Coordinates of C-alpha atoms and ligand atoms in Angstrom, one line a residue:
Chain A
X1 CA 13.6 17.7 -4.3
X2 CA 16.7 19.1 -2.7
X3 CA 16.3 15.8 -0.1
X4 CA 17.0 13.6 -2.4
X5 CA 19.6 15.2 -4.5
X6 CA 21.4 14.9 -1.3
X7 CA 20.6 11.6 -0.7
X8 CA 22.0 10.8 -4.8
X9 CA 25.0 12.4 -3.8
X10 CA 25.3 10.9 -0.5
X11 CA 25.3 7.6 -1.9
X12 CA 27.2 8.5 -4.3
X13 CA 29.6 9.8 -1.7
X14 CA 29.6 5.8 0.4
X15 CA 29.9 4.1 -3.4
X16 CA 32.7 6.5 -3.9
X17 CA 34.9 5.6 -0.5
X18 CA 33.8 2.0 0.1
X19 CA 35.9 1.8 -3.3
X20 CA 38.6 3.7 -2.5
X21 CA 39.1 0.8 1.0
X22 CA 39.3 -1.7 -1.1
X23 CA 41.4 -1.0 -2.5
X24 CA 43.3 0.1 -0.2
X25 CA 42.9 -3.0 1.1
X26 CA 44.0 -4.3 -1.6
X27 CA 47.4 -2.7 -1.8
X28 CA 47.9 -3.0 1.8
X29 CA 47.6 -7.1 1.8
X30 CA 50.0 -7.3 -1.3
X31 CA 52.5 -5.0 0.2
X32 CA 51.5 -6.7 4.0
X33 CA 53.6 -9.8 2.8
X34 CA 51.1 -12.8 4.4
X35 CA 50.8 -13.6 -0.1
X36 CA 53.4 -15.3 -2.3
X37 CA 54.5 -11.8 -4.0
X38 CA 53.1 -11.3 -6.9
X39 CA 50.0 -12.6 -6.0
X40 CA 48.3 -9.1 -5.4
X41 CA 50.2 -7.1 -8.2
X42 CA 49.6 -4.0 -7.1
X43 CA 46.9 -1.9 -8.9
X44 CA 49.1 0.0 -10.8
X45 CA 50.5 -2.8 -12.5
X46 CA 47.1 -4.2 -13.0
X47 CA 46.3 -0.8 -14.7
X48 CA 49.3 -1.4 -16.5
X49 CA 47.8 -4.6 -18.3
X50 CA 44.8 -3.1 -18.7
X51 CA 46.4 0.4 -20.9
X52 CA 48.5 -2.6 -23.3
X53 CA 45.7 -4.9 -23.6
X54 CA 43.3 -2.3 -24.7
X55 CA 45.8 -2.2 -28.4
X56 CA 46.4 -5.5 -28.3
X57 CA 44.8 -6.6 -31.5
X58 CA 44.8 -10.5 -30.6
X59 CA 43.3 -9.6 -26.9
X60 CA 39.8 -7.6 -29.2
X61 CA 39.8 -10.9 -30.7
X62 CA 39.3 -13.1 -27.8
X63 CA 36.9 -10.6 -26.5
X64 CA 35.0 -11.2 -29.1
X65 CA 34.4 -14.5 -29.0
X66 CA 33.7 -14.4 -25.8
X67 CA 30.9 -11.5 -26.3
X68 CA 29.6 -13.3 -29.3
X69 CA 29.3 -16.1 -27.1
X70 CA 27.5 -14.3 -24.5
X71 CA 24.8 -12.7 -26.7
X72 CA 23.6 -15.3 -28.6
X73 CA 24.0 -18.0 -26.2
X74 CA 21.6 -15.0 -23.6
X75 CA 19.5 -14.9 -26.4
X76 CA 18.5 -18.8 -27.3
X77 CA 18.2 -19.2 -22.9
X78 CA 16.2 -16.0 -22.6
X79 CA 13.7 -16.7 -25.6
X80 CA 13.8 -21.0 -24.8
X81 CA 13.1 -19.4 -21.5
X82 CA 10.5 -17.0 -22.0
X83 CA 8.8 -19.4 -23.9
X84 CA 8.2 -22.6 -21.4
X85 CA 8.2 -19.8 -18.1
X86 CA 5.0 -18.8 -20.4
X87 CA 4.1 -23.2 -20.8
X88 CA 4.3 -23.4 -17.6
X89 CA 2.4 -20.8 -15.5
X90 CA -0.1 -20.5 -18.3
X91 CA -1.2 -24.3 -17.2
X92 CA -1.5 -25.2 -13.8
X93 CA -1.2 -28.7 -14.6
X94 CA 2.5 -28.6 -17.4
X95 CA 4.0 -27.0 -14.5
X96 CA 3.0 -29.0 -11.3
X97 CA 4.8 -31.9 -13.1
X98 CA 7.9 -29.6 -14.6
X99 CA 8.7 -27.5 -12.6
X100 CA 10.4 -28.8 -9.4
X101 CA 12.7 -31.0 -12.2
X102 CA 13.1 -27.5 -13.2
X103 CA 13.7 -25.4 -9.8
X104 CA 15.9 -28.5 -9.7
X105 CA 18.3 -28.5 -12.1
X106 CA 18.0 -25.0 -11.2
X107 CA 19.9 -25.3 -8.7
X108 CA 22.9 -27.6 -9.1
X109 CA 25.8 -25.5 -10.7
X110 CA 25.0 -26.4 -14.9
X111 CA 29.3 -27.3 -15.3
X112 CA 28.3 -29.9 -14.7
X113 CA 26.4 -29.8 -17.6
X114 CA 29.8 -29.7 -19.2
X115 CA 31.1 -33.2 -20.4
X116 CA 27.8 -33.5 -22.6
X117 CA 27.5 -30.6 -24.1
X118 CA 31.3 -30.2 -25.2
X119 CA 30.4 -33.9 -27.0
X120 CA 27.1 -32.5 -29.0
X121 CA 28.7 -29.0 -29.9
X122 CA 32.4 -29.5 -30.0
X123 CA 35.5 -27.8 -28.3
X124 CA 34.6 -24.7 -30.2
X125 CA 32.3 -22.0 -30.0
X126 CA 29.4 -23.9 -29.4
X127 CA 29.9 -25.9 -27.0
X128 CA 30.0 -21.9 -24.5
X129 CA 26.8 -20.4 -26.0
X130 CA 24.3 -23.9 -25.1
X131 CA 26.8 -23.4 -21.6
X132 CA 25.5 -19.4 -21.3
X133 CA 22.1 -20.7 -23.1
X134 CA 21.6 -23.0 -20.8
X135 CA 22.7 -21.2 -18.0
X136 CA 20.3 -18.0 -18.4
X137 CA 17.5 -21.2 -19.7
X138 CA 16.3 -21.4 -16.2
X139 CA 17.0 -18.6 -14.0
X140 CA 14.2 -16.7 -16.6
X141 CA 12.0 -19.6 -16.4
X142 CA 11.7 -20.4 -13.2
X143 CA 10.8 -16.0 -12.8
X144 CA 8.5 -15.6 -15.8
X145 CA 5.9 -19.1 -14.4
X146 CA 5.8 -17.4 -10.7
X147 CA 5.6 -13.7 -12.7
X148 CA 1.9 -15.3 -14.6
X149 CA 0.9 -17.0 -12.1
X150 CA 1.0 -13.8 -9.4
X151 CA -1.1 -11.6 -12.9
X152 CA -4.0 -9.8 -11.8
X153 CA -6.7 -12.2 -13.0
X154 CA -8.7 -9.2 -14.2
X155 CA -5.9 -8.6 -17.6
X156 CA -7.1 -12.3 -18.5
X157 CA -10.9 -12.3 -17.2
X158 CA -11.3 -8.6 -19.7
X159 CA -8.5 -10.7 -22.4
X160 CA -11.2 -13.4 -21.6
X161 CA -14.5 -11.7 -21.9
X162 CA -13.5 -10.3 -26.5
X163 CA -12.7 -13.8 -26.5
X164 CA -9.1 -13.2 -27.1
X165 CA -6.7 -15.0 -29.5
X166 CA -4.3 -17.6 -27.9
X167 CA -1.3 -14.7 -29.1
X168 CA -3.7 -11.8 -28.6
X169 CA -3.6 -13.2 -25.7
X170 CA 0.8 -13.6 -24.9
X171 CA 1.4 -10.1 -27.3
X172 CA -1.3 -8.0 -25.9
X173 CA -1.8 -9.4 -21.9
X174 CA 0.5 -11.7 -21.4
X175 CA 4.2 -9.5 -22.4
X176 CA 3.9 -6.8 -21.0
X177 CA 1.8 -7.7 -18.2
X178 CA 5.2 -10.0 -17.1
X179 CA 8.0 -6.8 -18.0
X180 CA 9.4 -7.1 -14.6
X181 CA 10.1 -10.5 -13.5
X182 CA 10.7 -10.6 -17.5
X183 CA 13.3 -7.4 -17.1
X184 CA 14.2 -9.0 -13.7
X185 CA 15.5 -12.6 -15.3
X186 CA 17.4 -10.6 -17.9
X187 CA 20.0 -9.0 -15.8
X188 CA 20.1 -12.2 -14.2
X189 CA 20.5 -14.1 -17.5
X190 CA 23.2 -12.4 -18.5
X191 CA 25.5 -12.1 -15.7
X192 CA 25.6 -15.5 -15.4
X193 CA 25.4 -16.6 -18.8
X194 CA 28.6 -14.9 -19.0
X195 CA 30.0 -16.2 -16.3
X196 CA 29.3 -19.7 -17.9
X197 CA 30.2 -18.7 -21.3
X198 CA 33.5 -17.9 -18.9
X199 CA 33.7 -21.3 -17.6
X200 CA 33.5 -23.5 -20.3
X201 CA 36.1 -21.1 -21.8
X202 CA 38.0 -22.3 -19.1
X203 CA 38.0 -26.0 -18.8
X204 CA 38.4 -26.6 -22.7
X205 CA 38.6 -24.1 -25.5
X206 CA 41.4 -22.1 -27.8
X207 CA 39.6 -18.7 -28.2
X208 CA 38.2 -16.6 -25.6
X209 CA 38.7 -14.2 -22.2
X210 CA 38.6 -17.4 -20.5
X211 CA 41.3 -18.7 -22.1
X212 CA 42.4 -15.7 -22.7
X213 CA 43.0 -15.1 -18.9
X214 CA 44.2 -19.5 -18.3
X215 CA 46.9 -18.4 -20.7
X216 CA 48.1 -15.5 -19.0
X217 CA 47.6 -17.8 -15.4
X218 CA 49.9 -20.4 -16.5
X219 CA 53.2 -17.6 -17.7
X220 CA 52.3 -16.0 -14.0
X221 CA 51.4 -13.2 -15.6
X222 CA 49.0 -12.0 -12.4
X223 CA 47.9 -8.2 -13.6
X224 CA 47.4 -9.6 -17.5
X225 CA 44.5 -12.4 -16.0
X226 CA 43.6 -9.9 -13.8
X227 CA 43.0 -7.1 -16.0
X228 CA 41.0 -8.9 -18.5
X229 CA 38.4 -10.6 -14.2
X230 CA 38.6 -6.7 -14.4
X231 CA 36.9 -6.2 -18.1
X232 CA 34.7 -9.4 -17.6
X233 CA 33.4 -8.0 -14.4
X234 CA 33.2 -4.6 -16.6
X235 CA 31.2 -6.7 -19.6
X236 CA 28.4 -8.5 -16.8
X237 CA 27.9 -4.8 -15.2
X238 CA 27.4 -3.2 -18.2
X239 CA 24.9 -6.2 -19.4
X240 CA 23.1 -5.6 -16.7
X241 CA 22.4 -2.1 -16.3
X242 CA 22.0 -1.8 -19.8
X243 CA 19.2 -4.1 -19.9
X244 CA 18.3 -2.7 -16.7
X245 CA 17.3 1.2 -18.6
X246 CA 16.3 -0.5 -22.3
X247 CA 12.9 -3.2 -20.3
X248 CA 11.2 -0.8 -18.7
X249 CA 7.5 -0.9 -17.5
X250 CA 6.6 2.2 -20.0
X251 CA 4.2 5.2 -17.7
X252 CA 5.5 7.3 -15.4
X253 CA 9.1 6.6 -13.6
X254 CA 7.8 6.4 -10.5
X255 CA 11.6 7.6 -8.4
X256 CA 10.3 10.7 -10.1
X257 CA 7.0 10.8 -9.1
X258 CA 8.2 10.5 -6.0
X259 CA 10.7 12.9 -6.1
X260 CA 8.2 15.5 -7.0
X261 CA 6.1 14.8 -3.8
X262 CA 9.0 14.9 -1.6
Chain B
X1 CA -41.4 1.3 -20.2
X2 CA -43.7 -1.1 -21.8
X3 CA -43.5 -4.7 -22.5
X4 CA -43.9 -6.2 -26.1
X5 CA -44.8 -9.7 -24.4
X6 CA -44.7 -11.7 -27.8
X7 CA -41.8 -10.7 -28.6
X8 CA -38.2 -12.9 -27.7
X9 CA -37.1 -10.9 -24.8
X10 CA -32.7 -9.5 -25.5
X11 CA -31.3 -12.0 -23.0
X12 CA -33.8 -14.5 -20.7
X13 CA -32.3 -16.2 -17.6
X14 CA -34.6 -19.5 -16.8
X15 CA -34.7 -21.6 -14.5
X16 CA -30.6 -20.7 -13.3
X17 CA -28.6 -21.9 -10.4
X18 CA -25.1 -22.1 -9.2
X19 CA -23.2 -24.6 -6.2
X20 CA -19.7 -23.6 -4.9
X21 CA -17.9 -26.7 -3.1
X22 CA -15.3 -25.6 -1.2
X23 CA -13.8 -27.1 1.7
X24 CA -16.0 -26.0 4.2
X25 CA -18.8 -28.2 2.4
X26 CA -21.8 -26.0 -1.0
X27 CA -22.5 -22.7 -0.8
X28 CA -25.1 -22.5 -3.6
X29 CA -24.7 -18.9 -4.8
X30 CA -27.3 -18.4 -7.3
X31 CA -31.0 -19.9 -6.6
X32 CA -33.8 -21.1 -9.5
X33 CA -33.1 -17.4 -11.2
X34 CA -35.3 -16.1 -13.8
X35 CA -35.7 -13.4 -15.5
X36 CA -36.9 -11.0 -18.6
X37 CA -35.0 -7.8 -20.2
X38 CA -36.1 -6.4 -22.7
X39 CA -34.0 -4.7 -25.4
X40 CA -33.0 -1.1 -24.4
X41 CA -34.6 -1.7 -20.4
X42 CA -32.6 -0.2 -17.9
X43 CA -32.4 -3.1 -15.3
X44 CA -30.4 -2.8 -11.8
X45 CA -30.1 -6.0 -9.3
X46 CA -29.5 -5.0 -5.4
X47 CA -29.0 -7.2 -2.7
X48 CA -27.1 -7.4 0.5
X49 CA -23.2 -8.8 0.1
X50 CA -22.7 -12.3 -0.3
X51 CA -25.2 -12.7 -2.0
X52 CA -24.4 -13.7 -5.7
X53 CA -24.8 -10.9 -7.7
X54 CA -21.3 -11.2 -8.8
X55 CA -22.1 -14.8 -9.7
X56 CA -25.0 -13.8 -11.5
X57 CA -23.5 -12.0 -14.1
X58 CA -20.4 -13.8 -14.6
X59 CA -23.1 -16.2 -15.8
X60 CA -24.7 -14.3 -18.1
X61 CA -21.6 -12.5 -19.1
X62 CA -20.1 -16.0 -19.7
X63 CA -17.2 -16.0 -17.9
X64 CA -19.1 -18.4 -15.7
X65 CA -20.2 -21.3 -17.8
X66 CA -20.3 -24.6 -15.0
X67 CA -24.6 -23.7 -14.0
X68 CA -27.8 -25.3 -13.7
X69 CA -30.4 -23.9 -16.0
X70 CA -30.5 -22.1 -19.4
X71 CA -29.5 -17.9 -20.4
X72 CA -31.1 -17.2 -23.9
X73 CA -29.1 -14.4 -26.6
X74 CA -32.1 -14.1 -28.6
X75 CA -33.4 -16.9 -27.5
X76 CA -30.9 -18.8 -28.2
X77 CA -28.9 -21.0 -25.7
X78 CA -25.2 -18.9 -24.7
X79 CA -22.5 -20.6 -22.7
X80 CA -19.5 -18.1 -22.5
X81 CA -18.1 -15.1 -23.8
X82 CA -20.1 -13.2 -26.9
X83 CA -19.7 -10.1 -28.7
X84 CA -22.6 -9.2 -28.4
X85 CA -22.1 -8.8 -23.8
X86 CA -19.8 -5.9 -22.2
X87 CA -18.3 -6.6 -18.5
X88 CA -17.2 -4.0 -16.4
X89 CA -16.1 -5.5 -13.7
X90 CA -16.4 -5.1 -9.4
X91 CA -12.7 -5.4 -9.0
X92 CA -9.8 -2.9 -10.4
X93 CA -9.6 -3.8 -14.1
X94 CA -7.6 -1.5 -16.8
X95 CA -4.6 -1.8 -17.2
X96 CA -1.6 0.2 -16.4
X97 CA 0.6 -0.1 -18.8
X98 CA -1.0 1.8 -21.1
X99 CA -2.6 4.9 -21.1
X100 CA -6.2 5.8 -21.0
X101 CA -6.7 6.1 -24.9
X102 CA -4.4 2.4 -25.8
X103 CA -6.8 1.9 -22.4
X104 CA -9.9 1.7 -24.4
X105 CA -8.9 1.5 -27.6
X106 CA -7.5 -2.6 -26.4
X107 CA -10.6 -3.9 -28.1
X108 CA -10.5 -1.6 -31.1
X109 CA -6.7 -2.8 -31.6
X110 CA -8.1 -6.2 -30.4
X111 CA -10.5 -6.9 -32.9
X112 CA -8.0 -4.9 -36.1
X113 CA -9.1 -2.1 -35.7
X114 CA -6.1 0.4 -38.0
X115 CA -4.1 3.3 -35.0
X116 CA -5.6 6.0 -36.1
X117 CA -9.3 4.4 -36.4
X118 CA -9.1 3.3 -33.2
X119 CA -8.0 6.0 -31.5
X120 CA -10.2 9.1 -32.6
X121 CA -13.0 6.4 -31.1
X122 CA -11.1 6.6 -28.1
X123 CA -11.7 9.9 -28.5
X124 CA -15.2 10.0 -28.1
X125 CA -15.7 7.5 -25.5
X126 CA -13.5 9.0 -23.4
X127 CA -15.3 12.2 -23.7
X128 CA -18.1 11.2 -23.2
X129 CA -17.3 9.4 -19.9
X130 CA -16.3 13.3 -18.7
X131 CA -11.8 11.9 -19.3
X132 CA -11.2 14.3 -21.4
X133 CA -7.2 15.6 -21.7
X134 CA -6.5 12.2 -20.1
X135 CA -5.9 10.4 -22.8
X136 CA -1.9 10.3 -22.1
X137 CA -2.3 9.4 -18.8
X138 CA -1.2 5.9 -16.9
X139 CA -4.1 4.6 -15.3
X140 CA -1.9 5.1 -12.3
X141 CA -1.7 9.5 -12.6
X142 CA -5.7 8.9 -12.7
X143 CA -8.0 8.6 -9.4
X144 CA -9.8 5.2 -8.8
X145 CA -13.5 6.6 -9.7
X146 CA -11.5 8.0 -13.5
X147 CA -9.8 4.9 -13.9
X148 CA -13.3 2.7 -13.1
X149 CA -14.7 5.2 -16.2
X150 CA -11.5 4.2 -17.7
X151 CA -13.1 0.5 -18.1
X152 CA -16.3 1.5 -19.0
X153 CA -15.6 3.6 -21.5
X154 CA -13.7 0.5 -22.3
X155 CA -16.3 -1.8 -23.0
X156 CA -18.9 0.4 -24.4
X157 CA -15.8 0.9 -28.0
X158 CA -16.7 -1.9 -28.8
X159 CA -20.7 -1.1 -29.1
X160 CA -22.3 -4.5 -26.8
X161 CA -25.8 -4.0 -27.1
X162 CA -25.6 -6.2 -23.3
X163 CA -24.3 -3.7 -21.0
X164 CA -23.4 -5.7 -17.7
X165 CA -22.0 -3.8 -15.0
X166 CA -20.2 -5.3 -11.7
X167 CA -20.4 -2.3 -8.4
X168 CA -18.9 0.6 -11.2
X169 CA -18.7 3.3 -9.2
X170 CA -18.4 1.9 -5.7
X171 CA -15.2 3.5 -4.5
X172 CA -16.9 6.6 -6.0
X173 CA -18.2 9.1 -3.3
X174 CA -21.7 10.3 -3.4
X175 CA -21.1 13.7 -5.3
X176 CA -19.1 12.0 -7.9
X177 CA -21.2 8.5 -8.3
X178 CA -24.6 11.1 -8.6
X179 CA -23.1 12.7 -11.0
X180 CA -22.0 9.5 -12.4
X181 CA -24.5 7.5 -12.9
X182 CA -26.4 11.1 -15.2
X183 CA -24.1 9.7 -18.0
X184 CA -24.4 6.8 -17.9
X185 CA -28.3 7.3 -18.4
X186 CA -27.0 9.8 -21.0
X187 CA -24.8 7.1 -23.2
X188 CA -27.5 4.7 -22.3
X189 CA -30.3 6.3 -24.4
X190 CA -27.7 7.1 -26.5
X191 CA -27.3 4.0 -27.5
X192 CA -30.0 2.2 -26.6
X193 CA -28.1 0.2 -24.9
X194 CA -29.7 -2.9 -22.4
X195 CA -28.1 -2.6 -19.0
X196 CA -28.3 -4.9 -16.2
X197 CA -26.6 -3.1 -13.4
X198 CA -25.6 -4.3 -9.7
X199 CA -25.5 -2.0 -7.0
X200 CA -25.4 -1.7 -3.6
X201 CA -26.8 1.8 -3.5
X202 CA -30.4 2.4 -3.7
X203 CA -30.4 5.6 -4.9
X204 CA -28.4 4.8 -7.7
X205 CA -31.1 2.7 -8.5
X206 CA -34.3 4.2 -8.5
X207 CA -32.3 7.1 -10.7
X208 CA -31.0 5.1 -13.7
X209 CA -33.5 1.8 -13.9
X210 CA -36.3 1.1 -15.7
X211 CA -36.9 -2.3 -12.9
X212 CA -34.9 -3.1 -9.2
X213 CA -34.2 -6.8 -8.1
X214 CA -34.0 -7.0 -5.1
X215 CA -32.4 -9.9 -3.9
X216 CA -32.1 -12.9 -0.8
X217 CA -29.5 -13.2 0.9
X218 CA -28.1 -16.7 0.4
X219 CA -28.9 -18.3 -1.5
X220 CA -28.8 -15.4 -3.7
X221 CA -33.2 -15.7 -5.1
X222 CA -35.1 -13.2 -6.2
X223 CA -37.1 -11.6 -3.9
X224 CA -39.0 -8.8 -5.0
X225 CA -39.0 -6.2 -8.7
X226 CA -40.0 -2.9 -8.0
X227 CA -40.8 -1.1 -11.5
X228 CA -39.8 2.7 -11.8
X229 CA -42.3 5.0 -13.5
X230 CA -40.2 8.0 -13.2
X231 CA -41.0 9.9 -16.4
X232 CA -37.0 9.9 -18.2
X233 CA -34.9 11.3 -19.1
X234 CA -33.9 11.8 -15.0
X235 CA -31.4 13.2 -13.9
X236 CA -29.8 13.3 -10.2
X237 CA -31.9 16.8 -10.3
X238 CA -35.1 14.2 -9.3
X239 CA -33.2 11.7 -5.8
X240 CA -34.3 15.1 -3.3
X241 CA -38.8 14.7 -5.5
X242 CA -41.3 13.2 -3.0
X243 CA -42.0 9.8 -5.6
X244 CA -37.2 9.0 -5.6
X245 CA -37.6 9.6 -1.9
X246 CA -41.4 6.4 -1.2
X247 CA -38.8 4.7 -3.9
X248 CA -35.6 4.9 -1.8
X249 CA -38.4 4.1 0.7
X250 CA -39.7 0.5 -0.6
X251 CA -36.5 -1.2 -1.4
X252 CA -35.0 -0.5 1.6
X253 CA -37.7 -1.8 3.6
X254 CA -37.4 -5.6 1.6
X255 CA -33.3 -4.4 0.9
X256 CA -33.2 -4.2 5.0
X257 CA -34.3 -7.5 6.3
X258 CA -32.6 -9.5 3.6
X259 CA -28.8 -7.8 4.9
X260 CA -29.4 -8.2 8.5
X261 CA -30.0 -11.6 7.7
X262 CA -27.1 -11.1 6.3
X263 CA -25.2 -9.5 9.9
X264 CA -26.8 -12.4 11.6
X265 CA -25.2 -15.1 10.0
X266 CA -21.7 -13.4 9.4
X267 CA -22.0 -12.9 12.9
X268 CA -22.1 -16.0 13.9
X269 CA -20.4 -17.8 11.5
X270 CA -17.4 -15.9 13.6
X271 CA -18.2 -16.7 16.8
X272 CA -18.9 -20.5 15.8
Ligands
LIG301 N1 -15.4 -18.8 -7.2 C1 -15.8 -19.4 -5.7 N2 -16.0 -20.4 -5.6 C2 -16.5 -20.8 -3.7 N3 -17.2 -20.3 -3.6 C3 -17.6 -18.3 -4.2 C4 -16.8 -18.1 -5.3 N4 -17.1 -17.5 -6.4 C5 -17.7 -17.0 -4.9 N5 -18.4 -17.7 -3.8 C6 -19.1 -18.0 -3.4 O1 -20.9 -17.2 -3.4 C7 -21.6 -16.3 -3.0 C8 -21.6 -15.5 -4.0 O2 -20.8 -14.0 -4.4 P1 -20.8 -13.3 -5.4 O3 -19.6 -12.6 -4.7 O4 -21.6 -13.8 -5.9 O5 -21.2 -11.2 -4.4 P2 -21.2 -10.7 -4.2 O6 -23.3 -10.8 -4.3 O7 -21.3 -10.7 -4.8 O8 -21.4 -9.7 -3.7 P3 -20.7 -8.6 -3.7 O9 -21.9 -7.5 -3.0 O10 -20.0 -8.1 -2.3 O11 -19.7 -7.8 -4.1 C9 -20.5 -16.4 -2.1 O12 -21.3 -16.3 -0.5 C10 -18.5 -16.7 -2.1 O13 -18.4 -16.8 -1.3
LIG302 MG1 -19.9 -8.4 -6.4

């Protein structure tokens, strides 16, 4: 118990010192004069920009557009990814036929699809949502297909002896058994959906955080651009943490169990 | 137990064989096995490891549907899983994401039994296997033997007429095994289920069964059937008796030959 507490506080300590170290490095690099003046603005300016943005309704407009794009793309891509992943894992032939293609596409940066998506869905939120959806579809599909194949076959045998329908097997066996790969797919997917939405905003758009960051860049307002990037990182990190803590297996918390025994 | 020879047996296994095609050729797992089981009978199958016991059970339970010969339930051929037949597997099969209670209630939930009703039933069954007080524990918080008892209770939940159990007590120590054996006898007497138990344990087979089937090492055939005429109800206290010991010795004499055959073959295969 005491050991565990000590461990946690040590980890936190390392994290804080790492953050301080990076901060110092940033300030030192900015002050060193090795870069163009203003490329690495002092964190103090970035902080000031952050505070100014938080009171700016235009910024919140961009923020809500981006959030909407990420969340809808994430929801669509994850849902389709779960369905396709299940189908690929459950059927040996469909897996063998389609998985190499999906694996190949998964490794391709999704921005290459942007021109097609722009033609299909226009320069509004449609193309951003579809790129976010496309981005998080792949990790979810692959994570789930592998998860299905790694499932304990005994679970399915129990279902077989009870003559469960396909819907029952999916609801009562596959989905609960696959909570870990689904959670992994969601967490990976959220980050990638964020990147997808922002990349397409940066490329071509008139709304959203990506657009706002590009505007700031065009004005050479680097502190504001940095502040927007920080908001984006925070959004991705927060989403990841939330998903990790919401989508968990029921049952004993293993970390707590090991703590109690130590 | 008296058998009414004129009635159709509950379960009739006729000339059943199963071959597996493997990379190293054909393995005959079960070879021309025939067996009639009457309603309410308790049968044990005992035989060396790898002789085809699990394969036979999977064919009866409908998990293996490709085989030679036929299996009849009440005189009618069966292929595929039947709601009348319940199986307890050799391998761990509890659902780790469900509590003990919800594991046992699983078949009832699938059958559409409302929550309060299925929980009442699951409570009774957990009580039957001696797990009262562990309703809200997850499998990872229980011992291997407790998990196996959950699997038994889960199979009993949908009240199968025929119970197939594949070494359900293999992971248990001798003492727990004997006490749980008592429990199984009580349950079987109470529910009047036709039971087929696969086991490695001779004492367990003698304690529980009306008939003990001894199987040969590959190919799996029925070598001999031993009728156990010890009076019922039997309990684990009987294990010390002289008659009991005689049965054990008789079965061991037969089994010993097969087991040593099996050992020799595996050693020879290892030497190659
Ligand atoms: N799916 C399969 N494919 C190929 N061979 C198999 C398969 N299932 C079983 N066998 C072979 O059939 C034989 C019988 O296996 P089975 O599992 O029925 O044995 P068992 O009597 O239950 O053994 P144990 O007591 O160790 O559980 C073994 O030689 C095994 O290698
Ligand atoms: Mg076996």
